[in-house]
Coordinates of C-alpha atoms in Angstrom, one line a residue:
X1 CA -14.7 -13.4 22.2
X2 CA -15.9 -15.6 19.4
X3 CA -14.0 -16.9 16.6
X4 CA -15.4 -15.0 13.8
X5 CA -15.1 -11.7 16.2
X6 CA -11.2 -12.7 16.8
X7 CA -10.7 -13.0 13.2
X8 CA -12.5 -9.6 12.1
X9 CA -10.0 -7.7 15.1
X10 CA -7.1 -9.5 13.5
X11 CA -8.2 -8.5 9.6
X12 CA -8.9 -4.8 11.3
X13 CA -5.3 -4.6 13.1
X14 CA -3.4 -5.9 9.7
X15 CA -5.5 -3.1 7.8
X16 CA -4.7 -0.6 10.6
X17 CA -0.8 -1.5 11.6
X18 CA 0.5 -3.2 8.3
X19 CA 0.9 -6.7 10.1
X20 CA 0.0 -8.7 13.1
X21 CA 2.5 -9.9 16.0
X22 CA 1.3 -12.9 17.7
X23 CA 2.6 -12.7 21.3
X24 CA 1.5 -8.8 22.0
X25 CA -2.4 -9.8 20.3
X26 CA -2.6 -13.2 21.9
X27 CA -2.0 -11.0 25.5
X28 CA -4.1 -8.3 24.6
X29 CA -7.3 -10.6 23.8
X30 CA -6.4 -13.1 26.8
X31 CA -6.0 -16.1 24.4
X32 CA -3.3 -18.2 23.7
X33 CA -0.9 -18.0 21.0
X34 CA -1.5 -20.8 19.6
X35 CA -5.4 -19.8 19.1
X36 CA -4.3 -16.5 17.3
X37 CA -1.3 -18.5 15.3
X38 CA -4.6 -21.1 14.3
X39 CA -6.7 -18.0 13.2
X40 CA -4.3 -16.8 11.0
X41 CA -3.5 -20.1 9.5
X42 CA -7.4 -20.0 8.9
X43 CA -7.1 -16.8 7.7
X44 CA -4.4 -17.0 5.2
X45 CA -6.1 -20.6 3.7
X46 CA -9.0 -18.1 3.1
X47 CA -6.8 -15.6 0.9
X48 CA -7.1 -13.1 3.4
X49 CA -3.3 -12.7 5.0
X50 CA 0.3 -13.6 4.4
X51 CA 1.5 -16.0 7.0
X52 CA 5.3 -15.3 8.2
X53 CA 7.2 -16.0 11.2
X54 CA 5.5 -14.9 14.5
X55 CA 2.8 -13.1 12.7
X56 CA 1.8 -11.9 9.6
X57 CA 1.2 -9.6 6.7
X58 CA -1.0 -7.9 4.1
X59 CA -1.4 -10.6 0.8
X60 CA 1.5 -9.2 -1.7
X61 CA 0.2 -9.1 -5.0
X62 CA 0.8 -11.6 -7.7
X63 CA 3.8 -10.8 -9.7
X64 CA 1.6 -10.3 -13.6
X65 CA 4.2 -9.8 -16.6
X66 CA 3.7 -6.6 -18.3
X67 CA 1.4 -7.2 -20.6
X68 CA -1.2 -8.9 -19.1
X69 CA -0.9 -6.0 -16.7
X70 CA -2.5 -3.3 -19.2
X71 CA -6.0 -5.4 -18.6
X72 CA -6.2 -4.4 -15.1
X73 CA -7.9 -1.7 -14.1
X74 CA -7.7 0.3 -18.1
X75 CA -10.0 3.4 -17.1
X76 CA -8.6 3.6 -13.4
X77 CA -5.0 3.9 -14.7
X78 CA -6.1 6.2 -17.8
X79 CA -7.8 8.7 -15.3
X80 CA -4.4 8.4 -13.0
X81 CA -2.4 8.9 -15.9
X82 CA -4.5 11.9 -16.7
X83 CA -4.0 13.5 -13.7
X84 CA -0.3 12.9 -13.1
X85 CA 0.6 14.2 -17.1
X86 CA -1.5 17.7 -15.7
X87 CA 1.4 17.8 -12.9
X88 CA 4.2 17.9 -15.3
X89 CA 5.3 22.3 -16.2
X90 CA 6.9 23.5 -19.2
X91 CA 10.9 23.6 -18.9
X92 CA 10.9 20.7 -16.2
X93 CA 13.3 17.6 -16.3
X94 CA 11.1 14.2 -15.3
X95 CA 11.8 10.4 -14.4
X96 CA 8.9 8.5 -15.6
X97 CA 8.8 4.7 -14.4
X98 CA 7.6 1.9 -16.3
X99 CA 4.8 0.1 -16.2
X100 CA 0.9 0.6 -17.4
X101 CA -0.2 3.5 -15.2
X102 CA 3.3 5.3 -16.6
X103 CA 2.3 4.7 -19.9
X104 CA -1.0 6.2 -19.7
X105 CA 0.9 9.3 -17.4
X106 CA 3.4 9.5 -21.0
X107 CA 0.4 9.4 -23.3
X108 CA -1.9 12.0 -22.2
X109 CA 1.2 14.9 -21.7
X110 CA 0.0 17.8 -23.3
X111 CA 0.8 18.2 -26.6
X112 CA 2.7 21.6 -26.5
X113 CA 4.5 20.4 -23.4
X114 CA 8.2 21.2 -23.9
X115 CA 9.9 18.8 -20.9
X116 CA 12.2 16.4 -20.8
X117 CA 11.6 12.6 -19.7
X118 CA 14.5 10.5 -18.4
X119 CA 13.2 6.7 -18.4
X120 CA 14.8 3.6 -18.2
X121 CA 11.4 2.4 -20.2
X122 CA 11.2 1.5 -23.7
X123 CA 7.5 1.5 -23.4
X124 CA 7.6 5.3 -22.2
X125 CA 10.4 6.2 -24.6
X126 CA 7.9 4.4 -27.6
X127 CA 5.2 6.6 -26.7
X128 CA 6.6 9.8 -26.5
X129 CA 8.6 9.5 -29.7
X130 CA 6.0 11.5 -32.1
X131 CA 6.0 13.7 -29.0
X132 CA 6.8 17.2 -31.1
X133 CA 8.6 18.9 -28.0
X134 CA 9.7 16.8 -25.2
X135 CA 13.1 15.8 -25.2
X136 CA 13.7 11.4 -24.2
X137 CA 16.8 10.4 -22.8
X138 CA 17.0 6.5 -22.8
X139 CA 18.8 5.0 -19.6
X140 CA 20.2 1.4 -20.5
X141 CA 21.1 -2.0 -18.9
X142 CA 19.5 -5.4 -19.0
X143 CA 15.8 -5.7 -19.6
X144 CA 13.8 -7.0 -16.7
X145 CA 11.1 -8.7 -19.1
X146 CA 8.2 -8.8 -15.8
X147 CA 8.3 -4.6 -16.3
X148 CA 9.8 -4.1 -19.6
X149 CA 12.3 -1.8 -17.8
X150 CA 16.3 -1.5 -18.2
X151 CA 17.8 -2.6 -14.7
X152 CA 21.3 -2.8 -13.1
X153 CA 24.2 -1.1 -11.2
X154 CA 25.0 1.0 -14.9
X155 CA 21.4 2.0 -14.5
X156 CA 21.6 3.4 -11.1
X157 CA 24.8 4.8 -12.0
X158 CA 23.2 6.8 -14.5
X159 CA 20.3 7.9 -12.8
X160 CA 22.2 9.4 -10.3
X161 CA 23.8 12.1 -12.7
X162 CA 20.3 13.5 -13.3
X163 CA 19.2 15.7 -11.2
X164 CA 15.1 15.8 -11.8
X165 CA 12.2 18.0 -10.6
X166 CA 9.7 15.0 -10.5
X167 CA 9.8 11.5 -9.9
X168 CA 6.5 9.7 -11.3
X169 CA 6.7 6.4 -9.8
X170 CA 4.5 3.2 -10.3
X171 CA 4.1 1.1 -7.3
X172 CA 3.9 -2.8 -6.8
X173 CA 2.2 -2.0 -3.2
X174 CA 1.3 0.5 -1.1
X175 CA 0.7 0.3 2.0
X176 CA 0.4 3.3 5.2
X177 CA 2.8 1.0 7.7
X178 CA 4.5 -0.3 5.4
X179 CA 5.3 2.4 2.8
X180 CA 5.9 1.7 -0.6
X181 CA 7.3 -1.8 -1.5
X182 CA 8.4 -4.1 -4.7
X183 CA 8.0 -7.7 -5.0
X184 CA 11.8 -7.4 -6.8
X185 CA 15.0 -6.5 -4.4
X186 CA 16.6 -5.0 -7.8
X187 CA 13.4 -3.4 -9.0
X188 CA 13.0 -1.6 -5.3
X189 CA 16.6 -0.4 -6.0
X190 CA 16.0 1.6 -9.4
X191 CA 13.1 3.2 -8.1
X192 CA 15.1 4.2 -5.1
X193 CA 17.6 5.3 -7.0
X194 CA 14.8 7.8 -9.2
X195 CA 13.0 8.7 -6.3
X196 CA 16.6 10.1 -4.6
X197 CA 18.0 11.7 -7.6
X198 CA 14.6 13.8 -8.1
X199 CA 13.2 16.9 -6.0
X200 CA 9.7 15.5 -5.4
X201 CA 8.6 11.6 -5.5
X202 CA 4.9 11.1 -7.0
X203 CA 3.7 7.9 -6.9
X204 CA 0.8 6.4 -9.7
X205 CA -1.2 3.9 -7.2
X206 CA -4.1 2.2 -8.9
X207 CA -7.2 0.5 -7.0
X208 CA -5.2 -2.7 -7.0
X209 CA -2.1 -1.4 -5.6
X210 CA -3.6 0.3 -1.5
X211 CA -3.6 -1.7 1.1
X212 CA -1.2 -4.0 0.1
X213 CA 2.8 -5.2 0.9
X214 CA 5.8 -6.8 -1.1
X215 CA 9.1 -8.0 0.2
X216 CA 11.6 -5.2 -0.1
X217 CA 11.0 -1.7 0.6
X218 CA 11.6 0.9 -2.2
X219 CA 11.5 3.8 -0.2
X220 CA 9.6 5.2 3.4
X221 CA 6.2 7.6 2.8
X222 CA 8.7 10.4 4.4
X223 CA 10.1 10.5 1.1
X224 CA 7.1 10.5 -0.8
X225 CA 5.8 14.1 -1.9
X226 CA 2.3 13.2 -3.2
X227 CA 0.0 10.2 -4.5
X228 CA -2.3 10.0 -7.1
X229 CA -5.5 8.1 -6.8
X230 CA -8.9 7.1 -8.4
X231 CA -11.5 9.7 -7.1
X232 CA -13.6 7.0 -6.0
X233 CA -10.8 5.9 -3.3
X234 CA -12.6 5.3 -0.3
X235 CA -11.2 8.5 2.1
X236 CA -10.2 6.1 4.5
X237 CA -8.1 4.7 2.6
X238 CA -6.4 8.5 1.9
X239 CA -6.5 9.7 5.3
X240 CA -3.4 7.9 7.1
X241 CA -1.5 9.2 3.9
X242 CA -3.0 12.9 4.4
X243 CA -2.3 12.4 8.3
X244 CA 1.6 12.2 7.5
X245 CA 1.7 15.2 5.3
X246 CA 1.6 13.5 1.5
X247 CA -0.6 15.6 -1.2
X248 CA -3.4 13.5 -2.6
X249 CA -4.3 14.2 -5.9
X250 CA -7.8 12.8 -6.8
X251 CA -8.0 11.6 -10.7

């Protein structure tokens, strides 16, 4: 097998699997490891891959403060948030995350919507205060500035008190293997502690957010009820998601 044929299998399996183990490929393509630990090194210099240990992963995204953030992707998240607000009933009791995508999810509720939204987001709580009938309950603690989002054991505390019908989550990474990740170990644990405290997860995943891993796992797709995606999402990039039993809503 040639070089650029090794290195399209190994960008294939890392799309496919979530990462790449060294010893298990180097046997099944009759090379040595040191070949396949050279083409991922070549790889990785390329921007392709995420070198670690033994093997490797997916590229994590850049961590991108907040508001730099609302310039990615403005009509992809808009649609999402669009779709996800249409998902929301009269009488229902919502987490809504932070972030861009959430905002947009905040902005477009209808207007005659009587809900209420528990956030930890002063963003979310912002836009929905003209909101004529949908109740904001503010949950505090100290401001993570990347997300512009309250954070810290106080937090969790109160989140677990609620008891919500819908969890609408924005993601740092998505990934089919690897389920849905956060390039910040506290971060993960707020939005573990929403998703658990609320009846059905949804999670907001923009064009930039599939096919892609951070460090610490927020929570596995089991507990994931449905994603939201642009309609123009390639369907293989929905079908492993469909495959384990997660509603796709196309925006």
């Amino acid at each position: 097998m040639l070089t650029s044929q090794r290195k399209k299998h190994l960008l294939d399996l890392l799309s496919q699997d979530g990462r790449i183990v060294a010893k298990p490929v180097s046997e099944q393509l009759e090379v040595s490891e040191d070949t396949i630990r050279r083409d991922l090194r070549e790889l990785a210099k390329e921007g392709l891959l995420r070198r670690v240990h033994g093997g490797a992963l997916p590229l994590t995204p850049p961590m991108v403060m907040f508001a730099n953030r609302q310039s990615i992707e403005p009509g992809a998240k808009a649609d999402i948030g669009r779709a996800a607000a249409a998902l929301v009933q009269s009488g229902q009791v919502v987490f809504i995350d932070g972030g861009t995508t959430c905002v947009q999810l905040a902005r477009h509720l209808a207007p005659d919507l009587h809900a209420t939204v528990v956030t930890h987001s002063p963003s979310i709580a912002v836009e929905l205060s003209t909101h004529a009938h949908i109740e904001v309950i503010i949950i505090g603690g100290k401001l993570f500035k990347h997300s512009v989002v309250a954070m810290g054991s106080s937090t969790i505390d109160d989140i677990a008190r609620v008891r919500a019908d819908q969890y609408f989550m924005g993601v740092c990474s998505l990934h089919p293997r690897t389920g849905i990740t956060s390039l910040d170990f506290e971060e993960a644990a707020i939005k573990r502690a929403f998703s658990r405290a609320a009846a059905e997860t949804v999670v907001l995943a923009s064009p930039d957010k599939l096919e892609t891993t951070s460090p610490f796992e927020i929570v596995p797709l089991a507990e994931v009820g449905r994603i939201v995606v642009n309609r123009d999402t390639a369907p293989e990039l929905i079908a492993p998601y469909q495959a384990q039993g997660i509603d796709i809503t196309l925006a």
